[in-house]
Short mmCIF file of C-alpha atoms and ligand atoms in Angstrom, two decimals:
data_model
loop_
_atom_site.label_atom_id
_atom_site.label_comp_id
_atom_site.label_asym_id
_atom_site.label_seq_id
_atom_site.Cartn_x
_atom_site.Cartn_y
_atom_site.Cartn_z
CA MET A 1 -41.19 0.93 -33.60
CA LYS A 2 -41.92 -0.16 -30.04
CA PHE A 3 -38.92 -1.49 -28.12
CA ASP A 4 -38.91 -3.56 -24.93
CA TYR A 5 -36.55 -1.00 -23.38
CA ASP A 6 -35.25 2.49 -24.02
CA LEU A 7 -31.83 1.26 -22.92
CA PHE A 8 -30.31 -2.16 -22.48
CA VAL A 9 -26.94 -2.29 -20.72
CA ILE A 10 -24.64 -5.30 -21.08
CA GLY A 11 -22.36 -5.39 -18.04
CA GLY A 12 -23.06 -4.59 -14.38
CA GLY A 13 -19.75 -2.94 -13.51
CA SER A 14 -19.01 0.65 -12.59
CA GLY A 15 -19.79 2.24 -15.96
CA GLY A 16 -22.85 0.16 -16.83
CA VAL A 17 -24.49 0.45 -13.43
CA ARG A 18 -24.05 4.22 -13.34
CA ALA A 19 -25.49 4.67 -16.83
CA ALA A 20 -28.47 2.40 -16.09
CA ARG A 21 -29.24 4.04 -12.78
CA ILE A 22 -29.06 7.62 -14.08
CA ALA A 23 -31.05 6.84 -17.24
CA ALA A 24 -33.81 5.18 -15.19
CA SER A 25 -33.97 7.27 -12.03
CA GLU A 26 -33.13 10.75 -13.34
CA TYR A 27 -34.64 10.57 -16.80
CA GLY A 28 -37.39 7.95 -16.51
CA ALA A 29 -35.98 5.61 -19.16
CA ARG A 30 -37.11 1.96 -19.25
CA VAL A 31 -33.85 0.16 -18.63
CA GLY A 32 -32.74 -3.48 -18.64
CA LEU A 33 -29.31 -4.68 -17.60
CA ALA A 34 -27.59 -8.05 -17.96
CA GLU A 35 -24.67 -9.26 -15.87
CA GLU A 36 -23.19 -12.73 -16.34
CA SER A 37 -21.20 -12.91 -13.12
CA ARG A 38 -21.59 -10.72 -10.04
CA MET A 39 -23.05 -7.24 -9.82
CA GLY A 40 -20.39 -4.59 -9.31
CA GLY A 41 -17.93 -5.84 -11.91
CA THR A 42 -14.16 -5.74 -11.74
CA CYS A 43 -13.86 -2.78 -9.37
CA VAL A 44 -16.15 -4.11 -6.68
CA ILE A 45 -15.71 -7.87 -6.98
CA ARG A 46 -12.17 -8.51 -8.24
CA GLY A 47 -10.40 -5.16 -8.42
CA CYS A 48 -10.14 -1.82 -6.64
CA VAL A 49 -12.27 -2.60 -3.59
CA PRO A 50 -10.94 -6.02 -2.46
CA LYS A 51 -7.47 -4.95 -3.58
CA LYS A 52 -7.54 -1.88 -1.34
CA LEU A 53 -8.77 -3.95 1.60
CA MET A 54 -5.87 -6.34 0.96
CA ILE A 55 -3.51 -3.37 0.86
CA PHE A 56 -4.86 -2.27 4.26
CA ALA A 57 -4.30 -5.81 5.56
CA SER A 58 -0.75 -5.83 4.22
CA GLN A 59 -0.03 -2.40 5.75
CA ALA A 60 -1.12 -3.51 9.19
CA GLY A 61 2.10 -5.46 9.75
CA ALA A 62 4.22 -2.44 8.84
CA ALA A 63 2.07 -0.24 11.08
CA ALA A 64 2.70 -2.63 13.96
CA ALA A 65 6.44 -2.41 13.30
CA GLU A 66 6.17 1.38 13.27
CA SER A 67 4.29 1.39 16.55
CA ARG A 68 7.24 -0.42 18.14
CA GLY A 69 9.31 2.58 17.05
CA TYR A 70 6.92 4.71 19.09
CA GLY A 71 7.41 2.68 22.22
CA TRP A 72 4.58 0.12 21.95
CA GLN A 73 6.15 -3.08 23.19
CA GLY A 74 5.28 -6.38 21.52
CA ALA A 75 3.07 -4.82 18.81
CA GLY A 76 2.62 -7.04 15.75
CA GLU A 77 3.83 -10.25 17.31
CA GLY A 78 0.75 -12.20 16.20
CA ARG A 79 0.36 -13.79 12.80
CA PHE A 80 -1.81 -12.92 9.85
CA ASP A 81 -4.78 -15.26 9.46
CA TRP A 82 -5.64 -15.39 5.74
CA ALA A 83 -8.72 -17.57 6.31
CA GLU A 84 -10.23 -15.09 8.75
CA PHE A 85 -9.46 -12.07 6.57
CA HIS A 86 -10.66 -13.85 3.46
CA GLY A 87 -13.99 -14.83 5.04
CA LYS A 88 -14.58 -11.25 6.16
CA LEU A 89 -13.61 -9.93 2.72
CA GLY A 90 -16.13 -12.27 1.11
CA ARG A 91 -18.91 -11.01 3.37
CA GLU A 92 -18.05 -7.40 2.59
CA LEU A 93 -18.14 -8.07 -1.16
CA ASP A 94 -21.53 -9.79 -0.76
CA ARG A 95 -22.78 -6.67 1.04
CA LEU A 96 -21.50 -4.37 -1.69
CA GLU A 97 -22.91 -6.57 -4.44
CA GLY A 98 -26.29 -6.44 -2.70
CA ALA A 99 -26.09 -2.65 -2.50
CA TYR A 100 -25.34 -2.40 -6.22
CA THR A 101 -28.25 -4.66 -7.10
CA SER A 102 -30.73 -2.89 -4.84
CA GLY A 103 -29.56 0.48 -6.18
CA LEU A 104 -30.51 -0.67 -9.66
CA VAL A 105 -33.78 -2.29 -8.66
CA ASN A 106 -34.83 0.76 -6.65
CA ALA A 107 -34.11 2.90 -9.68
CA GLY A 108 -36.52 0.72 -11.67
CA VAL A 109 -33.90 -1.15 -13.72
CA GLU A 110 -34.83 -4.73 -14.70
CA VAL A 111 -31.83 -6.91 -13.90
CA HIS A 112 -31.08 -10.14 -15.80
CA MET A 113 -28.37 -12.18 -14.09
CA GLN A 114 -27.13 -13.94 -17.20
CA ARG A 115 -24.86 -13.40 -20.16
CA ALA A 116 -26.15 -11.25 -23.00
CA ARG A 117 -24.84 -10.81 -26.51
CA LEU A 118 -25.85 -8.62 -29.40
CA HIS A 119 -28.26 -10.07 -31.90
CA ASP A 120 -28.51 -6.94 -34.03
CA ALA A 121 -28.32 -3.16 -33.69
CA HIS A 122 -31.42 -3.05 -31.46
CA THR A 123 -31.65 -6.55 -30.01
CA VAL A 124 -29.78 -8.50 -27.34
CA GLU A 125 -30.02 -12.22 -26.82
CA LEU A 126 -29.80 -13.59 -23.29
CA ALA A 127 -28.14 -16.91 -22.45
CA ASP A 128 -31.59 -18.47 -21.92
CA GLY A 129 -32.50 -17.62 -25.52
CA GLN A 130 -34.77 -14.67 -24.71
CA ARG A 131 -34.46 -11.78 -27.18
CA LEU A 132 -35.05 -8.24 -25.94
CA SER A 133 -35.17 -5.11 -28.03
CA ALA A 134 -33.91 -1.66 -27.04
CA LYS A 135 -33.71 1.73 -28.66
CA HIS A 136 -30.17 2.09 -27.33
CA ILE A 137 -27.69 -0.57 -26.24
CA LEU A 138 -24.73 0.21 -23.99
CA ILE A 139 -21.79 -2.21 -23.87
CA ALA A 140 -19.95 -1.95 -20.56
CA VAL A 141 -18.35 -5.37 -20.22
CA GLY A 142 -14.90 -4.17 -19.14
CA GLY A 143 -11.64 -6.05 -19.63
CA ARG A 144 -10.04 -9.33 -18.59
CA PRO A 145 -6.52 -10.12 -17.39
CA GLN A 146 -4.19 -11.48 -20.06
CA ARG A 147 -1.55 -14.18 -19.75
CA PRO A 148 1.54 -13.92 -21.95
CA ASP A 149 1.64 -16.47 -24.75
CA ILE A 150 4.25 -18.85 -23.34
CA PRO A 151 4.21 -22.63 -22.77
CA GLY A 152 2.54 -23.52 -19.48
CA LYS A 153 0.85 -20.12 -19.15
CA GLU A 154 -2.29 -21.79 -17.74
CA LEU A 155 -0.26 -22.69 -14.62
CA GLY A 156 -0.01 -19.01 -13.74
CA LEU A 157 -2.67 -17.19 -11.72
CA ILE A 158 -4.25 -13.91 -12.78
CA SER A 159 -5.36 -11.09 -10.48
CA ASP A 160 -8.94 -12.50 -10.30
CA ASP A 161 -7.55 -15.66 -8.67
CA LEU A 162 -5.80 -13.77 -5.87
CA PHE A 163 -9.14 -12.92 -4.29
CA THR A 164 -10.18 -16.55 -4.00
CA LEU A 165 -6.92 -18.22 -2.90
CA GLY A 166 -7.39 -21.00 -0.35
CA GLN A 167 -4.08 -20.12 1.24
CA LEU A 168 -1.26 -17.66 0.67
CA PRO A 169 1.72 -18.99 -1.30
CA GLY A 170 4.97 -19.33 0.64
CA ARG A 171 7.04 -18.15 -2.31
CA VAL A 172 5.47 -16.35 -5.24
CA LEU A 173 6.56 -14.89 -8.56
CA VAL A 174 4.69 -11.85 -9.86
CA VAL A 175 5.26 -11.17 -13.56
CA GLY A 176 4.87 -7.64 -14.94
CA GLY A 177 5.69 -4.12 -13.85
CA GLY A 178 2.40 -2.24 -14.12
CA PHE A 179 -0.24 -1.12 -11.60
CA ILE A 180 -1.38 -4.65 -10.77
CA ALA A 181 2.11 -6.19 -10.52
CA CYS A 182 3.34 -3.49 -8.15
CA GLU A 183 0.23 -3.57 -5.99
CA PHE A 184 0.06 -7.35 -5.70
CA ALA A 185 3.78 -7.68 -5.05
CA THR A 186 3.23 -5.18 -2.23
CA ILE A 187 0.24 -7.09 -0.87
CA LEU A 188 1.77 -10.55 -1.06
CA GLN A 189 5.03 -9.45 0.50
CA GLY A 190 3.17 -7.59 3.25
CA LEU A 191 1.01 -10.61 4.08
CA GLY A 192 4.06 -12.82 4.45
CA SER A 193 4.74 -14.45 1.05
CA ALA A 194 8.36 -14.28 -0.12
CA THR A 195 7.76 -12.28 -3.28
CA VAL A 196 9.80 -12.02 -6.46
CA LEU A 197 8.72 -9.49 -9.09
CA ALA A 198 10.05 -10.18 -12.59
CA TYR A 199 9.74 -7.31 -15.01
CA ARG A 200 11.12 -7.17 -18.53
CA GLY A 201 11.85 -3.41 -18.41
CA ASP A 202 14.44 -1.34 -16.54
CA ALA A 203 12.14 0.22 -13.88
CA VAL A 204 8.56 -0.62 -12.95
CA LEU A 205 5.54 1.41 -14.07
CA ARG A 206 6.35 2.30 -17.65
CA GLY A 207 4.64 5.53 -18.64
CA PHE A 208 4.99 7.12 -15.20
CA ASP A 209 7.56 9.83 -14.40
CA GLY A 210 11.06 8.33 -14.75
CA GLU A 211 12.42 9.56 -11.43
CA MET A 212 9.34 8.19 -9.68
CA ARG A 213 9.65 4.84 -11.48
CA ARG A 214 13.20 4.41 -10.28
CA HIS A 215 12.22 5.43 -6.77
CA VAL A 216 9.26 3.00 -6.60
CA THR A 217 11.52 0.21 -7.89
CA GLU A 218 14.06 0.92 -5.13
CA GLN A 219 11.41 1.24 -2.46
CA LEU A 220 9.73 -2.04 -3.41
CA ARG A 221 13.13 -3.61 -2.87
CA ALA A 222 13.45 -1.80 0.45
CA ILE A 223 10.25 -3.43 1.77
CA GLY A 224 11.60 -6.84 0.80
CA VAL A 225 10.23 -7.52 -2.68
CA ASP A 226 12.93 -9.20 -4.78
CA VAL A 227 12.57 -7.01 -7.90
CA ARG A 228 14.34 -8.51 -10.91
CA LEU A 229 14.56 -6.17 -13.87
CA GLY A 230 15.20 -7.24 -17.44
CA THR A 231 13.74 -10.61 -16.45
CA ASN A 232 10.91 -12.47 -18.13
CA PRO A 233 9.62 -16.04 -17.93
CA ALA A 234 9.86 -18.18 -21.06
CA ARG A 235 7.92 -21.25 -19.86
CA LEU A 236 6.14 -22.74 -16.85
CA ASP A 237 6.10 -26.42 -15.87
CA ARG A 238 4.38 -28.16 -12.99
CA GLU A 239 6.91 -29.57 -10.52
CA GLY A 240 5.52 -31.32 -7.47
CA ALA A 241 3.17 -28.93 -5.72
CA GLY A 242 4.97 -25.95 -7.26
CA VAL A 243 5.68 -24.40 -10.63
CA ARG A 244 9.10 -24.40 -12.26
CA VAL A 245 9.67 -21.13 -14.09
CA SER A 246 12.26 -21.08 -16.87
CA PHE A 247 13.37 -17.54 -17.60
CA GLU A 248 14.48 -16.09 -20.93
CA ASP A 249 18.10 -16.04 -19.70
CA ASP A 250 17.93 -19.87 -19.31
CA SER A 251 17.88 -19.78 -15.50
CA SER A 252 15.03 -21.56 -13.73
CA GLU A 253 13.46 -21.57 -10.29
CA ILE A 254 10.55 -23.19 -8.46
CA PHE A 255 7.76 -21.11 -6.92
CA ASP A 256 4.65 -22.10 -4.98
CA ALA A 257 2.64 -19.85 -7.25
CA VAL A 258 3.11 -17.58 -10.25
CA MET A 259 0.89 -14.58 -10.90
CA PHE A 260 0.68 -12.90 -14.27
CA ALA A 261 0.04 -9.17 -14.08
CA THR A 262 0.80 -8.65 -17.72
CA GLY A 263 -2.04 -6.35 -18.72
CA ARG A 264 -5.73 -6.55 -19.45
CA ALA A 265 -7.66 -6.70 -22.71
CA PRO A 266 -11.19 -5.63 -23.66
CA TYR A 267 -13.70 -8.45 -23.07
CA THR A 268 -15.34 -8.28 -26.47
CA LYS A 269 -14.99 -11.87 -27.70
CA GLY A 270 -18.24 -13.68 -28.46
CA LEU A 271 -20.45 -10.62 -27.90
CA GLY A 272 -21.70 -10.53 -31.50
CA LEU A 273 -20.20 -7.10 -32.03
CA GLU A 274 -18.61 -7.57 -35.42
CA GLU A 275 -21.68 -9.40 -36.73
CA ALA A 276 -23.75 -6.37 -35.72
CA GLY A 277 -21.31 -4.09 -37.56
CA VAL A 278 -19.59 -2.58 -34.51
CA ARG A 279 -16.05 -1.54 -35.39
CA LEU A 280 -13.31 -2.87 -33.10
CA GLY A 281 -9.77 -1.59 -32.63
CA ARG A 282 -6.48 -3.49 -32.72
CA LYS A 283 -6.78 -4.84 -29.15
CA GLY A 284 -10.43 -5.80 -29.62
CA GLU A 285 -11.67 -2.60 -28.01
CA ILE A 286 -14.89 -0.98 -29.18
CA ALA A 287 -14.02 2.09 -31.21
CA VAL A 288 -16.15 5.00 -29.98
CA ASP A 289 -16.34 8.72 -30.61
CA GLU A 290 -16.24 11.47 -27.97
CA TRP A 291 -19.90 10.69 -27.10
CA SER A 292 -19.06 6.99 -26.48
CA GLN A 293 -21.01 6.11 -29.63
CA SER A 294 -19.81 3.16 -31.70
CA SER A 295 -19.89 2.80 -35.48
CA VAL A 296 -23.49 1.54 -35.10
CA PRO A 297 -25.53 4.61 -34.03
CA SER A 298 -27.79 2.76 -31.55
CA ILE A 299 -24.82 1.08 -29.80
CA PHE A 300 -22.65 2.89 -27.26
CA ALA A 301 -19.79 1.67 -25.07
CA VAL A 302 -18.13 2.94 -21.89
CA GLY A 303 -15.30 1.86 -19.60
CA ASP A 304 -12.41 -0.52 -20.15
CA VAL A 305 -14.07 -2.18 -23.14
CA THR A 306 -13.25 1.03 -25.04
CA ASP A 307 -9.62 1.07 -23.81
CA ARG A 308 -9.47 4.83 -23.30
CA VAL A 309 -8.36 5.55 -19.72
CA ASN A 310 -8.93 2.26 -17.89
CA LEU A 311 -9.91 3.47 -14.45
CA THR A 312 -13.16 3.03 -12.52
CA PRO A 313 -13.95 6.73 -12.02
CA VAL A 314 -13.44 7.31 -15.74
CA ALA A 315 -15.93 4.53 -16.58
CA ILE A 316 -18.40 6.05 -14.11
CA ARG A 317 -18.02 9.49 -15.65
CA GLU A 318 -18.42 8.04 -19.16
CA GLY A 319 -21.55 6.12 -18.12
CA HIS A 320 -23.07 9.18 -16.45
CA SER A 321 -22.24 11.44 -19.40
CA PHE A 322 -23.78 8.92 -21.80
CA ALA A 323 -27.04 8.90 -19.78
CA ASP A 324 -27.11 12.71 -19.54
CA THR A 325 -26.47 13.07 -23.26
CA VAL A 326 -28.82 10.42 -24.63
CA PHE A 327 -31.67 10.48 -22.08
CA GLY A 328 -31.36 13.83 -20.35
CA ALA A 329 -30.82 16.08 -23.37
CA ARG A 330 -27.77 17.43 -21.53
CA PRO A 331 -24.86 16.71 -23.88
CA ARG A 332 -21.74 15.99 -21.85
CA LYS A 333 -18.36 14.76 -23.10
CA VAL A 334 -15.65 13.34 -20.88
CA ASP A 335 -12.32 15.12 -20.82
CA HIS A 336 -9.73 12.33 -20.65
CA ARG A 337 -6.72 14.63 -20.60
CA LEU A 338 -6.17 15.35 -16.92
CA VAL A 339 -6.99 12.20 -14.95
CA ALA A 340 -5.31 11.55 -11.61
CA SER A 341 -4.45 8.02 -10.51
CA ALA A 342 -2.67 6.24 -7.68
CA VAL A 343 -0.71 3.02 -7.35
CA TYR A 344 -1.11 1.54 -3.89
CA THR A 345 2.38 0.38 -3.11
CA ARG A 346 4.36 0.33 0.12
CA PRO A 347 6.14 1.86 1.92
CA HIS A 348 4.24 4.67 0.20
CA GLU A 349 1.73 5.18 -2.57
CA LEU A 350 2.55 6.72 -5.92
CA ALA A 351 0.03 9.23 -7.20
CA THR A 352 0.20 11.20 -10.37
CA ILE A 353 -1.57 13.69 -12.61
CA GLY A 354 -0.57 15.48 -15.79
CA LEU A 355 2.75 15.54 -17.57
CA THR A 356 5.79 13.56 -16.52
CA GLU A 357 9.20 15.22 -16.56
CA GLU A 358 10.03 13.27 -19.73
CA GLU A 359 6.88 14.48 -21.47
CA ALA A 360 7.58 18.04 -20.39
CA GLU A 361 11.15 17.74 -21.63
CA ALA A 362 9.87 16.80 -25.07
CA TRP A 363 7.69 19.90 -25.19
CA GLY A 364 9.50 22.26 -22.77
CA PRO A 365 10.70 24.52 -21.42
CA ALA A 366 9.53 23.36 -18.01
CA ASP A 367 10.79 23.88 -14.49
CA ILE A 368 10.99 20.79 -12.32
CA PHE A 369 10.47 21.28 -8.59
CA VAL A 370 11.38 18.34 -6.40
CA ALA A 371 11.16 17.71 -2.67
CA SER A 372 12.71 14.50 -1.36
CA PHE A 373 12.66 13.85 2.35
CA ARG A 374 12.07 11.27 5.05
CA PRO A 375 8.56 11.83 6.48
CA MET A 376 8.61 12.75 10.16
CA ARG A 377 6.33 9.90 11.17
CA SER A 378 8.34 7.01 9.71
CA LEU A 379 11.68 8.69 10.39
CA PHE A 380 10.94 8.83 14.11
CA ALA A 381 10.07 5.14 14.03
CA GLY A 382 13.44 4.37 12.48
CA SER A 383 12.55 4.01 8.79
CA ASP A 384 14.70 5.37 5.97
CA ALA A 385 11.81 5.43 3.48
CA ARG A 386 11.84 8.64 1.48
CA ALA A 387 8.90 10.56 0.11
CA VAL A 388 9.34 12.38 -3.21
CA MET A 389 7.13 15.15 -4.54
CA LYS A 390 7.50 16.72 -7.91
CA LEU A 391 5.82 19.58 -9.72
CA VAL A 392 6.26 20.09 -13.46
CA VAL A 393 5.71 23.74 -14.29
CA ASP A 394 5.47 25.47 -17.67
CA ALA A 395 8.45 27.85 -17.64
CA GLU A 396 6.66 30.35 -19.86
CA THR A 397 3.15 30.48 -18.38
CA ASP A 398 3.93 29.25 -14.82
CA LYS A 399 1.05 26.74 -15.18
CA VAL A 400 1.40 23.53 -13.19
CA LEU A 401 1.44 20.79 -15.84
CA GLY A 402 2.16 17.75 -13.72
CA CYS A 403 2.31 16.58 -10.14
CA HIS A 404 3.83 13.31 -8.92
CA ILE A 405 3.84 12.22 -5.31
CA PHE A 406 5.41 9.17 -3.71
CA GLY A 407 4.42 9.43 -0.09
CA PRO A 408 1.93 8.41 2.60
CA GLU A 409 -1.65 9.01 1.45
CA ALA A 410 -0.41 10.24 -1.93
CA GLY A 411 -3.72 9.14 -3.47
CA GLU A 412 -5.61 11.43 -1.10
CA MET A 413 -3.31 14.35 -1.90
CA ILE A 414 -3.45 14.00 -5.68
CA GLN A 415 -7.25 14.10 -5.60
CA MET A 416 -7.08 17.63 -4.20
CA VAL A 417 -4.25 18.69 -6.51
CA ALA A 418 -6.51 17.68 -9.42
CA VAL A 419 -8.88 20.55 -8.58
CA PRO A 420 -6.47 23.51 -8.99
CA MET A 421 -4.76 21.81 -11.93
CA GLY A 422 -8.11 21.39 -13.67
CA MET A 423 -8.66 25.12 -13.15
CA GLY A 424 -5.30 25.90 -14.75
CA ALA A 425 -3.51 26.91 -11.55
CA THR A 426 -0.02 28.37 -11.75
CA LYS A 427 2.91 27.67 -9.49
CA ALA A 428 2.30 31.14 -8.02
CA ASP A 429 -1.24 30.01 -7.10
CA PHE A 430 0.19 26.99 -5.32
CA ASP A 431 2.70 29.22 -3.51
CA ALA A 432 -0.04 31.65 -2.46
CA ALA A 433 -1.67 28.93 -0.34
CA ILE A 434 -0.41 29.08 3.22
CA ALA A 435 0.92 25.75 4.39
CA VAL A 436 -0.82 23.49 6.87
CA HIS A 437 1.89 22.54 9.32
CA PRO A 438 3.17 19.95 10.02
CA THR A 439 1.89 17.93 7.06
CA LEU A 440 3.40 16.23 4.04
CA ALA A 441 1.21 18.17 1.64
CA GLU A 442 2.73 21.47 2.75
CA GLU A 443 5.74 20.55 0.62
CA LEU A 444 3.55 21.09 -2.45
CA VAL A 445 3.10 24.77 -1.61
CA THR A 446 6.58 25.50 -0.29
CA MET A 447 8.88 24.44 -3.12
CA ARG A 448 10.97 27.56 -3.66
CA LYS A 449 13.54 26.89 -6.36
CA PRO A 450 13.36 24.52 -9.34
CA ALA A 451 15.76 21.59 -9.24
CA ARG A 452 16.28 21.97 -13.00
CA ARG A 453 14.84 23.30 -16.23
CA VAL A 454 14.13 20.83 -19.01
CA GLY A 455 13.19 21.07 -22.68
CA ALA A 456 13.63 23.71 -25.28
CA ALA A 457 11.16 26.44 -26.25
CA ASN A 458 8.36 24.94 -28.30
CA MET A 459 5.24 26.66 -29.47
CA ASP A 460 3.14 23.44 -29.57
CA LYS A 461 2.18 22.98 -25.99
CA PRO A 462 0.93 19.58 -24.85
CA ALA A 463 -2.79 19.05 -24.34
CA ALA A 464 -2.55 19.20 -20.56
CA SER A 465 -1.34 22.79 -20.70
CA ALA A 466 -3.97 23.95 -23.17
P1 LIG B 1 -0.42 -2.47 -17.19
O1 LIG B 1 -0.68 -2.25 -18.63
O2 LIG B 1 -0.36 -1.34 -16.25
O3 LIG B 1 0.91 -3.32 -17.01
C1 LIG B 1 1.13 -4.50 -17.71
C2 LIG B 1 2.54 -4.96 -17.40
O4 LIG B 1 2.75 -6.24 -17.97
C3 LIG B 1 3.59 -4.04 -17.96
O5 LIG B 1 4.63 -3.94 -17.03
C4 LIG B 1 4.02 -4.76 -19.22
O6 LIG B 1 5.36 -4.52 -19.56
C5 LIG B 1 3.88 -6.19 -18.80
N1 LIG B 1 3.64 -7.10 -19.92
C6 LIG B 1 2.69 -7.00 -20.87
N2 LIG B 1 2.76 -8.05 -21.72
C7 LIG B 1 3.78 -8.81 -21.29
C8 LIG B 1 4.35 -10.02 -21.75
N3 LIG B 1 3.88 -10.65 -22.84
N4 LIG B 1 5.39 -10.53 -21.07
C9 LIG B 1 5.87 -9.91 -19.98
N5 LIG B 1 5.37 -8.76 -19.50
C10 LIG B 1 4.34 -8.22 -20.15
O7 LIG B 1 -1.55 -3.52 -16.77
P2 LIG B 1 -2.06 -4.03 -15.39
O8 LIG B 1 -2.54 -5.40 -15.68
O9 LIG B 1 -1.07 -3.82 -14.31
O10 LIG B 1 -3.29 -3.07 -15.12
C11 LIG B 1 -4.30 -2.90 -16.11
C12 LIG B 1 -4.97 -1.58 -15.96
O11 LIG B 1 -5.82 -1.62 -14.83
C13 LIG B 1 -4.02 -0.43 -15.68
O12 LIG B 1 -3.53 0.13 -16.86
C14 LIG B 1 -4.88 0.52 -14.93
O13 LIG B 1 -5.52 1.34 -15.86
C15 LIG B 1 -5.88 -0.36 -14.23
N6 LIG B 1 -5.54 -0.48 -12.80
C16 LIG B 1 -5.56 0.62 -12.01
C17 LIG B 1 -5.25 0.54 -10.68
C18 LIG B 1 -5.26 1.77 -9.84
O14 LIG B 1 -5.82 2.77 -10.26
N7 LIG B 1 -4.65 1.76 -8.67
C19 LIG B 1 -4.91 -0.73 -10.05
C20 LIG B 1 -4.90 -1.82 -10.97
C21 LIG B 1 -5.22 -1.69 -12.29
P3 LIG B 1 5.83 -3.22 -20.40
O15 LIG B 1 5.74 -2.06 -19.46
O16 LIG B 1 7.21 -3.55 -20.79
O17 LIG B 1 4.89 -3.12 -21.55
#
């Protein structure tokens, strides 16, 4: 049977664009791609990229304060101009979107800027009614922010809205305690909004190392975010120009804006997946095997829509591996076990890879090495902010199983730690590296004695230590 395309990709985000580009340019496949919104997807348009630029903007005030500690008189006495920043941000996103589109076009991909849905196992239907056939279809539509199911939820903003605000709220409530809540609380506070973070748990960032979670919670408070633990909104009501938030403990308060950062869900609704026989999981995610293949052999899926590890570089790797496997005859699976990530908070970032202390304790025995100190740079400027670095080491094999860093440029450091850890490095390998002095990262290779040993002997080692 003759198809219109060898591959049709639904979704022009990180995973879909990479798969389309590699299939077309490296392997000569005839590729079509549909995107209903803007090319670049969540990461480029309403996620990682604009978020990081907003983090830089929010850090600038703290940097000015630090420079005063170094003798620069009057630094930071101006005010932040949201309109100017926002206009510049918009132009940068336009530039990036253009680069994504031209990358695809130059690779020979036919781009359709409209919504597409599945018609059957080999056919997609575009919003204008056109039907296009393809030997393979890749779903890479990502996820969407979720609001909690409470009365008045539509009065709350989601992360997408933060990039298009006309003005910054004077007083804002951020709901949630995950990546997005912590990062946006940091941004909003840093740009001048009085920020309250309400989280239902007992320390932000569930799933991260416990000691680090407690430290990030404290440090968010130290920069001025009003972190309220064990707190959750029960309803929202419009009151004047603001929003009255009634909490589960019956208290209530008015905010200029409320932002829900209460998780994201796969964007699978209305795509015609179930009708085409594609099996979905409990959260609506597309169930795929290790080759990103769905229950329908011609249909594959990569990125957040599969709800595996919801990070841009993972989606990119999945998209690339899919193209190599299906079009390049180079079968490649993605190893999801040892993925580093970073949360861009202030005063420092939190970056992490591998097992937490709690996970190690469950499998043990593991030695926990910890360095906690005030970095020279901020200390001199008069800040009490502490950096914490932690290595989780298999007490039997000496293998480094986990690394957690709360410190300046922690994201940059963890990227490099990922290399030796991926190679199975031991603590002795770390120690063999001669320190670069004076740096923060030297702490990672100069931790002499464990702070404690956790966990009992257990023959079933966790996947990360395999
Ligand atoms: P997360 O899953 O990280 O956090 C969701 C938060 O919302 C949790 O604190 C959760 O609480 C809370 N929550 C969920 N449902 C409710 C509810 N009904 N009422 C109150 N609170 C609720 O999601 P995010 O939206 O922060 O981020 C989504 C994903 O995006 C991340 O998992 C990450 O993979 C990715 N991301 C990565 C970034 C990075 O790499 N720097 C930055 C931003 C996003 P509880 O913990 O109690 O369940």
